Amino acid sequence: MKIICVGRNYSDHAAELNNAVPKEPVLFMKPDSALLQKNMPFFIPPFSQEVHYEVEVVVRIHRIGKYIQPKFAHKYYNQLALGIDFTARDLQQELKSKGLPWERAKAFDGSALVSPFVDIAELGDIHALDFHLTQNDTVVQQGNTRDMLWNIDALIGYISQYFTLKIGDLIFTGTPAGVGAVTENDRLEGFIGDRSMFQIKVK
Ligand code: MG
């Protein structure tokens, strides 16, 4: 399986990092080794002094497809999760400034937290989902999927022009504003609506 991530899919987050709002989706990938194992804490890696949380809605593909038209994209998934795209921001800035790929900053071991999946039938309108992240019980990020620059179906259409989507592939759909650094002993909890999706310790 592969993990496809979308960058700058919320204009408020693009602005907070001084990035232009993109004209087409920004894509990058994480390998399966990036998945944080169930019930494990997130360990701050030794190569970064500034790891940021980015809370994101995650889509799980359940049908193989290529060149999927957005109007048919809803047939290719039936579950969503909430995740964190952990980012070594200091390293990412260094790589960006040199025009180099982001993988070391974005795709390291444990950099992809994914909650248990929930059937979309239980979630209501997935194109207007509230979600938020708390850090030690303080809300630090709040988003609504209606504010995506490209919604889930548009993303699937775009991504599948380049990459065949296979069963079990995950798509991280981008983060809203409010990203910030984690510190040792933080407790992060993610919610879709009022539903707690994950709780994790930082070590
Ligand atoms: Mg992200």
Short mmCIF file of N, CA and C and ligand atoms in Angstrom, two decimals, residues 5-7 28 54 56 85 87 106 174-175, ligand 1:
data_model
loop_
_atom_site.label_atom_id
_atom_site.label_comp_id
_atom_site.label_asym_id
_atom_site.label_seq_id
_atom_site.Cartn_x
_atom_site.Cartn_y
_atom_site.Cartn_z
N CYS A 5 -0.16 12.01 0.08
CA CYS A 5 -0.49 13.17 0.92
C CYS A 5 -0.66 14.39 0.04
N VAL A 6 -1.60 15.23 0.46
CA VAL A 6 -1.87 16.46 -0.27
C VAL A 6 -1.39 17.63 0.59
N GLY A 7 -0.60 18.48 0.00
CA GLY A 7 -0.12 19.67 0.70
C GLY A 7 -0.95 20.88 0.31
N PHE A 28 2.67 14.49 -2.32
CA PHE A 28 3.89 13.78 -1.96
C PHE A 28 3.47 12.46 -1.34
N GLU A 54 0.10 17.98 12.00
CA GLU A 54 -0.84 18.46 10.96
C GLU A 54 -2.00 17.48 10.97
N GLU A 56 -5.32 15.77 9.74
CA GLU A 56 -5.89 15.64 8.39
C GLU A 56 -6.93 14.52 8.33
N ASP A 85 -0.16 14.10 9.90
CA ASP A 85 1.00 14.11 9.01
C ASP A 85 2.12 14.82 9.79
N THR A 87 5.52 16.32 10.66
CA THR A 87 6.43 16.99 9.74
C THR A 87 7.61 17.57 10.50
N LYS A 106 9.13 14.41 5.87
CA LYS A 106 7.70 14.09 5.85
C LYS A 106 7.40 12.61 5.92
N GLY A 174 -4.80 16.88 3.56
CA GLY A 174 -4.32 18.23 3.82
C GLY A 174 -4.78 18.75 5.17
N THR A 175 -4.05 19.73 5.67
CA THR A 175 -4.31 20.24 7.03
C THR A 175 -4.78 21.68 7.00
MG MG B 1 0.04 17.68 5.61
#
